[in-house]
Coordinates of C-alpha atoms and ligand atoms in Angstrom, one line a residue:
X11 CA 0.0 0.0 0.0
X12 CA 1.3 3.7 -1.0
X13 CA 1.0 6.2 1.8
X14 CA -0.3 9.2 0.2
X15 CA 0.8 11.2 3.5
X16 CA 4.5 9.9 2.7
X17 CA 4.2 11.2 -0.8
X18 CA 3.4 14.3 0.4
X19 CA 6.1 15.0 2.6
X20 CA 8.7 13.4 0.2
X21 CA 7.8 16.3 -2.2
X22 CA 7.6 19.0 0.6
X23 CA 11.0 18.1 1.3
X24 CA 11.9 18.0 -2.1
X25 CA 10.5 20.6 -3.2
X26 CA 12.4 22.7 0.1
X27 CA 15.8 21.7 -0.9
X28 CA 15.5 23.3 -4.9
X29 CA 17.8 26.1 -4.5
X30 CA 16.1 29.1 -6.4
X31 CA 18.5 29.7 -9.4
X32 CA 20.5 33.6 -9.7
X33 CA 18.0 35.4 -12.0
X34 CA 14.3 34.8 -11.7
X35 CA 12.9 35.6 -15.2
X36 CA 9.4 36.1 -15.3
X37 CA 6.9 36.6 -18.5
X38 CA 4.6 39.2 -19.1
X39 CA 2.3 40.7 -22.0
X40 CA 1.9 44.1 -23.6
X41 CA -1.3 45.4 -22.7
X42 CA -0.6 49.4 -24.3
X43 CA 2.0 50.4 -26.6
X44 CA 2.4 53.7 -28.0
X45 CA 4.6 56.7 -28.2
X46 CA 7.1 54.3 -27.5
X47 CA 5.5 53.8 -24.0
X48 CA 4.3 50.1 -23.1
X49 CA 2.6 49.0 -20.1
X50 CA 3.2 45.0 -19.1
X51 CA 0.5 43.0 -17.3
X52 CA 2.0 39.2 -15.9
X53 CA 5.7 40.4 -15.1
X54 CA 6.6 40.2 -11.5
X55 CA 9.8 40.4 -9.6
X56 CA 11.1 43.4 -11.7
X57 CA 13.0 46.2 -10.4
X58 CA 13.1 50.0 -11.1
X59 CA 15.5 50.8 -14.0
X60 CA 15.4 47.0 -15.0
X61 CA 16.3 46.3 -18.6
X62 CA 13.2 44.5 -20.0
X63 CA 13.8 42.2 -23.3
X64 CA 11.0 42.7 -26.0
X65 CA 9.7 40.3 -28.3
X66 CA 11.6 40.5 -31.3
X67 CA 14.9 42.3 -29.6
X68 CA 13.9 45.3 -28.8
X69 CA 15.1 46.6 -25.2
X70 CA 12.7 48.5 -22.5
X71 CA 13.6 50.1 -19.5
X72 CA 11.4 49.4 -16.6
X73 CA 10.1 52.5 -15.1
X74 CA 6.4 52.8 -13.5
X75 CA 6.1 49.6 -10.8
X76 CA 2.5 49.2 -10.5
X77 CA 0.6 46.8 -8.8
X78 CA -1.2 45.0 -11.8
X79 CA 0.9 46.8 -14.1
X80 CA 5.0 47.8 -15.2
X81 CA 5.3 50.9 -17.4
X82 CA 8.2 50.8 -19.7
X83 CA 10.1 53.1 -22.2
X84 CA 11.2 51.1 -25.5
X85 CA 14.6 52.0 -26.6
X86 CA 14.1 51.3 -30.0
X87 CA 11.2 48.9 -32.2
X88 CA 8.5 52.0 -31.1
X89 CA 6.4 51.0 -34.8
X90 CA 7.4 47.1 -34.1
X91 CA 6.2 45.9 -30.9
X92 CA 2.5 45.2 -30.9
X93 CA -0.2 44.6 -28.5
X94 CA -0.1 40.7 -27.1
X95 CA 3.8 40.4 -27.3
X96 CA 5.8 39.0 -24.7
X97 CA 8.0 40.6 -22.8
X98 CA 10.9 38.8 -20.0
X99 CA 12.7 40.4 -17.2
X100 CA 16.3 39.9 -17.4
X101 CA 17.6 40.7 -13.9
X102 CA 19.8 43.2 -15.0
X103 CA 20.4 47.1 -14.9
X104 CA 21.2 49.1 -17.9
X105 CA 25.1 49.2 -18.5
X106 CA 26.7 51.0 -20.6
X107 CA 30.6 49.9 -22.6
X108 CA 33.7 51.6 -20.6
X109 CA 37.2 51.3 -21.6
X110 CA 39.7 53.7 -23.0
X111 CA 38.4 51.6 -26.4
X112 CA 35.9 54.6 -26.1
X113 CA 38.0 57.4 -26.3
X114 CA 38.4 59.0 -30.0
X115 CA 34.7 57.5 -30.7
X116 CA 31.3 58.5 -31.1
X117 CA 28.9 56.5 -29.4
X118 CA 25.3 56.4 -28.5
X119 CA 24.1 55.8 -25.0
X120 CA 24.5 52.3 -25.0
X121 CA 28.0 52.1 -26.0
X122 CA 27.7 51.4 -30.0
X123 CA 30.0 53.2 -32.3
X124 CA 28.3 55.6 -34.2
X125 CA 31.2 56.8 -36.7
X126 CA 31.3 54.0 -38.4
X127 CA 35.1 52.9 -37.6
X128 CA 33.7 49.8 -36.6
X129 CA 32.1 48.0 -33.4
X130 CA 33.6 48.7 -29.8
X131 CA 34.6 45.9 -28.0
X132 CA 35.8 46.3 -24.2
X133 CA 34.8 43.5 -22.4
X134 CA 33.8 46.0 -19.4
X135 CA 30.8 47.7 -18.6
X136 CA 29.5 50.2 -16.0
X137 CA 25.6 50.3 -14.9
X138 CA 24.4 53.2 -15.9
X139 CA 22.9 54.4 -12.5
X140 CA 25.4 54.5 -9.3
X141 CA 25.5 56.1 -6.4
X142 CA 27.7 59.3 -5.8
X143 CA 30.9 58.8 -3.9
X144 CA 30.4 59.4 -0.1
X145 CA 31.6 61.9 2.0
X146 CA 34.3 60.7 3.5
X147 CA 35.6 59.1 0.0
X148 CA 36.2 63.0 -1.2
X149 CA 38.7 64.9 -1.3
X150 CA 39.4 68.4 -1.4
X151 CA 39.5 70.3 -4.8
X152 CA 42.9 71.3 -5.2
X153 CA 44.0 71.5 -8.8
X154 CA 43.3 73.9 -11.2
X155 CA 41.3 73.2 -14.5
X156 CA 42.3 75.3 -16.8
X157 CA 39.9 76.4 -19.6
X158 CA 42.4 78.5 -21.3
X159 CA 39.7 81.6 -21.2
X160 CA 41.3 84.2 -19.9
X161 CA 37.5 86.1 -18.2
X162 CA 37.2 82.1 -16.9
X163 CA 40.8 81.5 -15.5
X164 CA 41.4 84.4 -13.9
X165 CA 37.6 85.6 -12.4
X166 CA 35.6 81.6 -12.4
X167 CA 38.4 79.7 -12.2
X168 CA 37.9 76.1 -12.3
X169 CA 39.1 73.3 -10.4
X170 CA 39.4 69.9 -10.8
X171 CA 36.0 67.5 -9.1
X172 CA 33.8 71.1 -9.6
X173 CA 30.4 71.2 -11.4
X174 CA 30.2 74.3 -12.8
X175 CA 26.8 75.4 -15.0
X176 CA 27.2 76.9 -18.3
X177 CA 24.0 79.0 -18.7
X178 CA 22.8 81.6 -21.0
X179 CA 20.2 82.1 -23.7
X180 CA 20.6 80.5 -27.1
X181 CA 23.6 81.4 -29.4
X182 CA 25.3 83.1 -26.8
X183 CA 28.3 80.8 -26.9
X184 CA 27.9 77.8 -24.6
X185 CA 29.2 75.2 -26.5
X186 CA 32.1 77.0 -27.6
X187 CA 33.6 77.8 -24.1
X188 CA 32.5 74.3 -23.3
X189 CA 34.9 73.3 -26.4
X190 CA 37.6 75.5 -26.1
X191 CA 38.0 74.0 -22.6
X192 CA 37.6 70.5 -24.2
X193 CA 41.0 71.9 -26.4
X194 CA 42.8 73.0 -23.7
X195 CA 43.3 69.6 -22.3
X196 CA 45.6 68.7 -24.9
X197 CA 49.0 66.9 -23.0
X198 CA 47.1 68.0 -19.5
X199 CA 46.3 64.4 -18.5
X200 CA 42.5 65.1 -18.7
X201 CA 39.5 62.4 -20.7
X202 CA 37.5 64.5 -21.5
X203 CA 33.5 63.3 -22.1
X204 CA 30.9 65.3 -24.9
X205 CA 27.5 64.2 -24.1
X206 CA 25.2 66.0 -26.6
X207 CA 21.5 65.5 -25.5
X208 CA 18.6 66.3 -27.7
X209 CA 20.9 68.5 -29.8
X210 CA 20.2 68.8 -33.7
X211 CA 22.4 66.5 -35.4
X212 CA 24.1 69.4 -37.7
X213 CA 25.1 71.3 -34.5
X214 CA 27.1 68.1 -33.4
X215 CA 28.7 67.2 -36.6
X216 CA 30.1 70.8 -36.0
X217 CA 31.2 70.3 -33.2
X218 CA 32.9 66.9 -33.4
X219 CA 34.6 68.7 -36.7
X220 CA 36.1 71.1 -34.6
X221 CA 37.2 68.0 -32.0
X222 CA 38.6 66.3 -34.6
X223 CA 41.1 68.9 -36.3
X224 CA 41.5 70.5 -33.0
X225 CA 43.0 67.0 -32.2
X226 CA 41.0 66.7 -29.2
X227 CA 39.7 63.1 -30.1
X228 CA 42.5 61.4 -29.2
X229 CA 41.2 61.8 -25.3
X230 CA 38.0 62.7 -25.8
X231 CA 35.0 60.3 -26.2
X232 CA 31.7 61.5 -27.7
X233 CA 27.9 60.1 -26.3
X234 CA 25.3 61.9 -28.3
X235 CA 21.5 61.7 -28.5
X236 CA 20.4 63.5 -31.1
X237 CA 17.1 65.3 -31.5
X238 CA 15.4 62.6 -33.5
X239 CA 16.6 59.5 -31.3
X240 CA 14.2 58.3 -29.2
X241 CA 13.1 60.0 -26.0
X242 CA 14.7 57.0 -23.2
X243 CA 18.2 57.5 -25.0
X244 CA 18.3 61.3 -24.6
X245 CA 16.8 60.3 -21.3
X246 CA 20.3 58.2 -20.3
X247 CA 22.9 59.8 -22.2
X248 CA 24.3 62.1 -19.3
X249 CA 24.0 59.3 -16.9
X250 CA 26.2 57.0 -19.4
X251 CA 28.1 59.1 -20.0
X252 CA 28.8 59.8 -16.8
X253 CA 29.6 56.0 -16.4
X254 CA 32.3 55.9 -18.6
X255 CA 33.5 59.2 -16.7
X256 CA 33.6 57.2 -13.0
X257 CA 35.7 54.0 -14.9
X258 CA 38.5 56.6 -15.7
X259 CA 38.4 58.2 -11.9
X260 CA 38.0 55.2 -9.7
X261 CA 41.4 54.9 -11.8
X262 CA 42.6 57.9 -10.2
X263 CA 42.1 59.9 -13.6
X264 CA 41.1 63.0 -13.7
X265 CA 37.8 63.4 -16.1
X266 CA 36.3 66.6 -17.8
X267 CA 32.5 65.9 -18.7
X268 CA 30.5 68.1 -20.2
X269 CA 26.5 67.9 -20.8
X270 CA 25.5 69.9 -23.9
X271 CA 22.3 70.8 -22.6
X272 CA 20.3 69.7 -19.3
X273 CA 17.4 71.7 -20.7
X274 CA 16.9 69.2 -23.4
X275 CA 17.8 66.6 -20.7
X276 CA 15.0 67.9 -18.6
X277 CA 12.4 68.3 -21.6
X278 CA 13.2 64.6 -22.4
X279 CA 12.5 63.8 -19.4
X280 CA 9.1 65.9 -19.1
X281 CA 8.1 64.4 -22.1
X282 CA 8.6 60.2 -21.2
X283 CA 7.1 61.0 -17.6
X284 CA 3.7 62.4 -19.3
X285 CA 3.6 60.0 -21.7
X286 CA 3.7 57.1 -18.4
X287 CA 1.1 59.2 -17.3
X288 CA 3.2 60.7 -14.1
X289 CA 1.6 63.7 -12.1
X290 CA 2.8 66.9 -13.2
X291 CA 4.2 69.7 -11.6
X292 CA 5.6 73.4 -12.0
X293 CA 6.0 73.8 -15.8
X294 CA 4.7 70.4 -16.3
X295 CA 8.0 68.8 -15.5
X296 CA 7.3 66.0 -13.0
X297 CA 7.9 66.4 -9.1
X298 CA 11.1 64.5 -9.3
X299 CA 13.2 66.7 -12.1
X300 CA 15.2 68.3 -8.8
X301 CA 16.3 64.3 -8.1
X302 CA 17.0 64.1 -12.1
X303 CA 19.9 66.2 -12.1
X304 CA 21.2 66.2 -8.6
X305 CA 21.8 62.3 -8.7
X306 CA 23.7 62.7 -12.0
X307 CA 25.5 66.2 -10.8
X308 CA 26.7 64.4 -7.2
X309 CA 28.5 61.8 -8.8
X310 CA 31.3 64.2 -10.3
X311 CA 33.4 64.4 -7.6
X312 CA 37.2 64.5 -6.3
X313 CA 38.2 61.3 -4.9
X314 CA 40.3 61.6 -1.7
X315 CA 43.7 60.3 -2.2
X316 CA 43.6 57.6 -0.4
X317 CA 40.4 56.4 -3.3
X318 CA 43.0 57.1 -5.8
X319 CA 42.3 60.9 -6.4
X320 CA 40.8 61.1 -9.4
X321 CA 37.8 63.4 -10.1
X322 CA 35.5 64.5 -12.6
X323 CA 35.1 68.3 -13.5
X324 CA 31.0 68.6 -14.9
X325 CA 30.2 71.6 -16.9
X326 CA 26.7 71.0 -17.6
X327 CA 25.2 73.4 -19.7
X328 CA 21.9 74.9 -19.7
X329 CA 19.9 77.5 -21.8
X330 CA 17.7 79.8 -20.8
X331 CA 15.2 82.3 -22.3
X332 CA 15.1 85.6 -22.7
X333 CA 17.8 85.7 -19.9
X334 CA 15.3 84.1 -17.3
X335 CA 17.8 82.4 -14.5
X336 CA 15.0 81.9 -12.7
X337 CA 12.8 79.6 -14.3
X338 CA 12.6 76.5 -12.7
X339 CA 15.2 74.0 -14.3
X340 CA 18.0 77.1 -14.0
X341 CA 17.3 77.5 -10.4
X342 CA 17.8 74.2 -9.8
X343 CA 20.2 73.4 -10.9
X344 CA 22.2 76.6 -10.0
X345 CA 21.3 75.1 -6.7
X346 CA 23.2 71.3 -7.4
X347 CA 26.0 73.0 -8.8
X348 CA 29.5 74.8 -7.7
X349 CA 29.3 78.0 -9.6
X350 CA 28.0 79.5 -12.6
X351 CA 29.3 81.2 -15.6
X352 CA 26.7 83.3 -17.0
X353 CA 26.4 84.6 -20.7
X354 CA 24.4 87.2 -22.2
X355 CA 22.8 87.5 -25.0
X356 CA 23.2 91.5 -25.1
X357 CA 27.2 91.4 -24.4
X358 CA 27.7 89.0 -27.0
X359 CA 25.5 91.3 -30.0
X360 CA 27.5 93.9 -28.7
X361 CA 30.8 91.6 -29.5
X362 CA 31.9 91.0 -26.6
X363 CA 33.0 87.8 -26.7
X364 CA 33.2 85.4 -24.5
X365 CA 29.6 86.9 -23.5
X366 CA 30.5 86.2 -19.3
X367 CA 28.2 88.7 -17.1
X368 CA 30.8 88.7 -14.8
X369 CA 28.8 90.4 -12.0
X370 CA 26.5 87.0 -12.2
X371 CA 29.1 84.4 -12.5
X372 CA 30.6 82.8 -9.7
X373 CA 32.5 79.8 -8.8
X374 CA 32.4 78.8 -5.8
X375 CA 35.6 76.6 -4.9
X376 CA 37.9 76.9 -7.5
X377 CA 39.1 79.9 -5.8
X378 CA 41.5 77.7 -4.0
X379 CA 42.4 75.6 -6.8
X380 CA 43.8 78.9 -9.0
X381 CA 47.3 79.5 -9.7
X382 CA 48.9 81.3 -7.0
X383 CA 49.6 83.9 -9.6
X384 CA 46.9 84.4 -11.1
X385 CA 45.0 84.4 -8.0
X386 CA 47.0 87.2 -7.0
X387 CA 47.3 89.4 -10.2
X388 CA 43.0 89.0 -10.9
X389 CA 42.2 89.8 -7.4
X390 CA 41.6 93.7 -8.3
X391 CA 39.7 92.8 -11.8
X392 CA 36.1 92.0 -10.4
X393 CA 36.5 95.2 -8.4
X394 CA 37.4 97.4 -11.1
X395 CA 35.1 96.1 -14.1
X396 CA 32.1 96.4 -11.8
X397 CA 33.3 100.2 -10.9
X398 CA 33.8 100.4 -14.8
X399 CA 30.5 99.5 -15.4
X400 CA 28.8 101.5 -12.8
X401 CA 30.6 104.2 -14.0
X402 CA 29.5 103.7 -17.7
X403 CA 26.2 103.5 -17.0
X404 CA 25.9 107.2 -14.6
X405 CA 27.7 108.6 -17.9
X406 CA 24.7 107.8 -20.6
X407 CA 23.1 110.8 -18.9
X408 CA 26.2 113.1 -18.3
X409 CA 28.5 114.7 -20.7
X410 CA 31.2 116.5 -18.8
X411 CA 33.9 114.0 -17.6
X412 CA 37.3 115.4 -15.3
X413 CA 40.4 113.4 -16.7
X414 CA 40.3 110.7 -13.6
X415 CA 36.6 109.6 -14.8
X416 CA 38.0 109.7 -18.5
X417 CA 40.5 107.3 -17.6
X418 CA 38.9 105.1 -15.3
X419 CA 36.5 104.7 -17.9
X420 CA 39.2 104.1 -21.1
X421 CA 40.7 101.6 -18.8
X422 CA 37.5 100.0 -18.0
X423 CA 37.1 99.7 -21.7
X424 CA 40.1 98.1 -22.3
X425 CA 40.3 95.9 -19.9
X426 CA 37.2 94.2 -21.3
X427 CA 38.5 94.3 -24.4
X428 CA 41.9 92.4 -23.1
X429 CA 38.5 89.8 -22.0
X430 CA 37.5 89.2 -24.9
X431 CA 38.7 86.1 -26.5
X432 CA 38.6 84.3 -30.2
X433 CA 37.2 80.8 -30.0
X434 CA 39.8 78.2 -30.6
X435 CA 42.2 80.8 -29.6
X436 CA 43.4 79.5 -26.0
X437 CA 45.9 81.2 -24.0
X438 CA 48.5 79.2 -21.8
X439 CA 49.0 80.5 -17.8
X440 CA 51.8 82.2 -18.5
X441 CA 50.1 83.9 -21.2
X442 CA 47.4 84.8 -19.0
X443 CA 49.3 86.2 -16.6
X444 CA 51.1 88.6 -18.9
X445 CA 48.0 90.0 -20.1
X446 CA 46.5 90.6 -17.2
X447 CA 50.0 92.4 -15.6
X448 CA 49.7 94.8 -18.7
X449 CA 46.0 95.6 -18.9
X450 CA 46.2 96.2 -15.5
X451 CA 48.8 99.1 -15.6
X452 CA 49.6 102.8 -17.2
X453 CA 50.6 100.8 -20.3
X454 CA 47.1 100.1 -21.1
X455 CA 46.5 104.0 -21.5
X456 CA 49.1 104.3 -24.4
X457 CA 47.2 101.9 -26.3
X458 CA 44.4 103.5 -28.8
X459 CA 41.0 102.7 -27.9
X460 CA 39.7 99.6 -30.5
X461 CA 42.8 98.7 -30.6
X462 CA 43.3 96.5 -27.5
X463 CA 42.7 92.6 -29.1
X464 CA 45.9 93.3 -31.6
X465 CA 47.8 94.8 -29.4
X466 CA 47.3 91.9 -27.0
X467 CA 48.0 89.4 -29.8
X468 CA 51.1 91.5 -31.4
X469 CA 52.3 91.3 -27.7
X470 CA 52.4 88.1 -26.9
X471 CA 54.1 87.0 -30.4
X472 CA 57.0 90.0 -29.7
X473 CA 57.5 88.1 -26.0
X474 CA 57.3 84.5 -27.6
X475 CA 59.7 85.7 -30.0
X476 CA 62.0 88.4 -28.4
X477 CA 61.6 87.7 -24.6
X478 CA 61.1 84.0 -23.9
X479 CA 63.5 84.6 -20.6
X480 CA 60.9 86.3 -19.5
X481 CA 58.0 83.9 -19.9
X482 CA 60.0 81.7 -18.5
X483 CA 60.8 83.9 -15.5
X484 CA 57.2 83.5 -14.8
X485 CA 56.1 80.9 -11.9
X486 CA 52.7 80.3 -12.4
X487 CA 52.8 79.3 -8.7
X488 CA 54.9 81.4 -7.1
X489 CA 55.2 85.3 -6.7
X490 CA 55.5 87.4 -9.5
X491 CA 58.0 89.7 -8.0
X492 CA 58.6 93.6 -8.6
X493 CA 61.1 92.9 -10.6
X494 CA 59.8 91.1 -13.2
X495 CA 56.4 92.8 -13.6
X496 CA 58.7 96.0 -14.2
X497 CA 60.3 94.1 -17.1
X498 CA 57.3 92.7 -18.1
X499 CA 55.9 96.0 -18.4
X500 CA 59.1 97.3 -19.7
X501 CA 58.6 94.4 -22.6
X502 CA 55.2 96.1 -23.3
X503 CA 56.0 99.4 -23.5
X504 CA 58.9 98.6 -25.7
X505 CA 56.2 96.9 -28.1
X506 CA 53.7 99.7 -27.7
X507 CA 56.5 102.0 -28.7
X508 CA 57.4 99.7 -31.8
X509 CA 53.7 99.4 -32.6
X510 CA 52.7 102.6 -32.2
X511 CA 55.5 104.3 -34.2
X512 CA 55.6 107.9 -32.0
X513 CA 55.7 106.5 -28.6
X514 CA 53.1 109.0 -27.7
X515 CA 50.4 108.3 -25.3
X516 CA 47.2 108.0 -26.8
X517 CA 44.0 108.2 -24.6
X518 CA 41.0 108.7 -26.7
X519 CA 38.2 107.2 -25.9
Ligands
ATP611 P1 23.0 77.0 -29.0 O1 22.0 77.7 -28.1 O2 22.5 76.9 -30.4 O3 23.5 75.7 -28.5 P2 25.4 78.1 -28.0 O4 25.0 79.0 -26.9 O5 25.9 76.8 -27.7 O6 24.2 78.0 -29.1 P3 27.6 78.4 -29.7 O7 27.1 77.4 -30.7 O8 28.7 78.0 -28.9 O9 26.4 78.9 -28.9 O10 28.0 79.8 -30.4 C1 27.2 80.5 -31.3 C2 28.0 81.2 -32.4 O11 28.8 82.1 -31.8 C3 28.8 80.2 -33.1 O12 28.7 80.5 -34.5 C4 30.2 80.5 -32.6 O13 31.2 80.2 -33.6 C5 30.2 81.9 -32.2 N1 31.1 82.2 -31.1 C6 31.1 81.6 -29.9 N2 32.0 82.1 -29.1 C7 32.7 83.0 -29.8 C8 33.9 83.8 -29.5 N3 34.5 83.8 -28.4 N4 34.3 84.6 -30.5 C9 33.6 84.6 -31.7 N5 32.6 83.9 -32.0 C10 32.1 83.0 -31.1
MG612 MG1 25.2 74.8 -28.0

């Protein structure tokens, strides 16, 4: 006789010892698909930000648990996947390729080559979402980044592990201090990271151009979502790109990233969170846009030395309109970030170029990171551009000037003209310091007015060619001493003399 009690607990104990395998894959069914949203009845066990495998190939990214229900953004396959289809969990995050296989490519979000040189293959990946570095594993910024801009360097300087924003209205220049500072890291040790989010694919080829015969490729990789990819891609970009950025500093690298822009990052973002049917808030951006960016600004960081010391240095960029810095996705992330360098839309119609408000631009720990030198030459400049400017405004109304308000305000005038800068034209420390010795002293009177930018230029070829001792006299982080800003001075009257022909002070205005 079988005991059907003894069958029972053989297979209870049976049944106890099955170790449940690694990954628990479970099945479910599209019940909605459209604007490249689809919502899953049947799938259990899946977790926020899982990677979801479609019927056919296509990828989802789990992003709305609900309890009869997932909500899911398709990466690609939008016009494929069709109502019915099954979809499996995989038990894995989004990763995206790292490896210094990346650097000199473009790639989309997920790590495939987009240039055509062929497919990546690194063997290593980062997830895409990971948590900022603690506390106690940072370190102090310390080092300078130089941008090579000489209103930047020597007013917002930069330092290594900073975030610093990059806003201003459009066309006012902020991809091209964003580049220039991308350039500058030639033989500096830096990787430097593009993201491009949401921009239009012409803009980027521009800018990659300008990478390219700038040799800036070499170290730079470049993750781009382009207007018409789909909305999840531009969605990730900055936060895979910001992958590959942590694999070079958990190396003890030091990492430049730049996001070209968060508005688009942040109008992505409005757009998949109203399509999953998300609650909206001030300018119909969901509650959680403040979390969107401070998670992905927090992880760019300086590592303390004993984490290797590596860092990343974010300039995120974002536009703004009609000079509104208070709309709600500038003010937050003003608030996330170290410092901002402001650009107007006014300064730069009126050519001056790069278009800094440098009233409104601050940074707020590269201070101690600068150059001794410079540090110590530029402390003055602030001051005396915002007397300049106060100055120029109280004399729209008034005509008569005395000779000390004509000169403060000739100097005021060419000191911002020793500001402004060519793009692609990037000027080293010692360069830096030079022109801001001169434009600081009587020197700057004897030049005529409009003709500041080729005297500065003319200069620093006579010194290059005639007076390298004296360049390299100059100890970016040490004192200047009397002495050599006399013969520095003496260098540039010599060359104002040559230039000029007479030698005779000119002050007009
Ligand atoms: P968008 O809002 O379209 O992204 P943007 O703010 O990024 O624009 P850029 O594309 O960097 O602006 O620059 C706009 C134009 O101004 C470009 O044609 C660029 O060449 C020019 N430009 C930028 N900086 C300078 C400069 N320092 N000197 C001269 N021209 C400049
Ligand atoms: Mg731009």
């Amino acid at each position: 006789m079988i005991d059907l009690n003894d069958i029972g607990r053989g297979l209870k104990e049976k049944i106890s010892k099955v170790k449940e395998s690694g990954i628990q894959r479970s099945t479910g069914r599209i019940v909605y698909s459209g604007d490249g949203i689809i919502k899953i009845t049947g799938l259990s066990g899946v977790q926020y930000n899982e990677l979801l495998d479609v019927r056919g190939g296509y990828q989802a990214l789990a992003l709305n648990l609900e309890h009869d229900s997932v909500g899911a953004v398709l990466f690609s396959g939008e016009d494929k996947v069709r109502f019915g289809d099954y979809v499996y969990s995989t038990g894995t995050t989004l990763e995206m390729k790292v490896g210094e296989e990346l650097l000199g490519r473009i790639v989309d979000p997920l790590g495939n080559a987009l240039d055509g040189l062929g497919e990546i293959v690194t063997g290593k990946s980062r997830p895409v979402e990971y948590p900022a570095p603690a506390i106690m594993d940072r370190g102090k910024v310390n080092k300078p980044l130089q941008t090579g801009i000489l209103a930047i360097d020597s007013m917002i300087p930069i330092g290594r592990g900073q975030r610093e924003l990059i806003i201003g209205d459009r066309q006012t220049g902020k991809t091209a201090i964003a580049v220039d500072t991308i350039l500058n890291q030639k033989g500096e040790n830096v990787i430097c990271i593009y993201v491009s989010i949401g921009q239009k694919a012409s803009s980027l080829a521009k800018t990659v151009n300008t990478l390219r015969s700038g040799g800036a490729m070499e170290y730079t990789c470049v993750v781009c979502s382009t207007a018409d990819d789909a909305v999840p891609l531009q969605y990730i970009a900055p936060y895979s790109g910001c992958a590959l950025a942590e694999y070079f500093m958990y190396q003890g690298k030091d990492v430049l990233i730049v996001y070209d822009d968060l508005s688009k990052h942040a109008v992505a973002y409005r757009a998949m969170s109203l399509l999953l049917k998300r609650p909206a808030g001030r300018e119909a951006y969901p509650g959680d846009v403040f979390y969107l960016h401070s998670r992905l600004l927090e992880r760019s960081a300086k590592l303390s030395e004993a984490k290797g010391g590596g860092s990343i240095t974010a300039l995120p960029i974002v536009e703004t309109l009609a000079g509104d810095i208070s709309a709600y996705i500038p003010t937050n992330v003003i608030s996330i970030t170290d410092g901002q360098i402001y650009l107007e839309s006014e300064l730069f119609n009126s050519g001056v170029r790069p278009a800094v408000n440098v009233g409104l631009s601050v940074s707020r720990v590269g201070g101690s990171a600068q150059r001794k030198a410079i540090r110590k030459i530029s402390g003055q400049l602030r001051i005396n551009l915002a007397q300049y400017r106060e100055l120029a405004i109280f004399m729209q109304f008034g005509s008569d000037l005395d000779a000390e308000t004509q000169k403060t305000l000739s100097r005021g005038a060419k000191l911002t003209d020793t500001l402004k800068q060519r793009q692609y034209l990037n000027y080293s420390v010692k360069e830096m310091i030079v022109l801001l010795i001169v434009s600081q002293s009587e020197v700057i009177d004897g030049i005529p007015a409009k003709k500041v930018t080729e005297y500065n230029d003319g200069l620093l070829d006579y010194m290059r060619m005639n007076r390298q001792d004296l360049l390299d006299a100059i100890d970016p982080d040490g004192e200047i001493s009397e002495e050599l800003r006399g013969k520095i001075l003496a260098a540039a009257e010599d060359y104002l003399n040559y230039t000029v022909g007479d030698g005779e002070a000119h002050t007009d205005v």
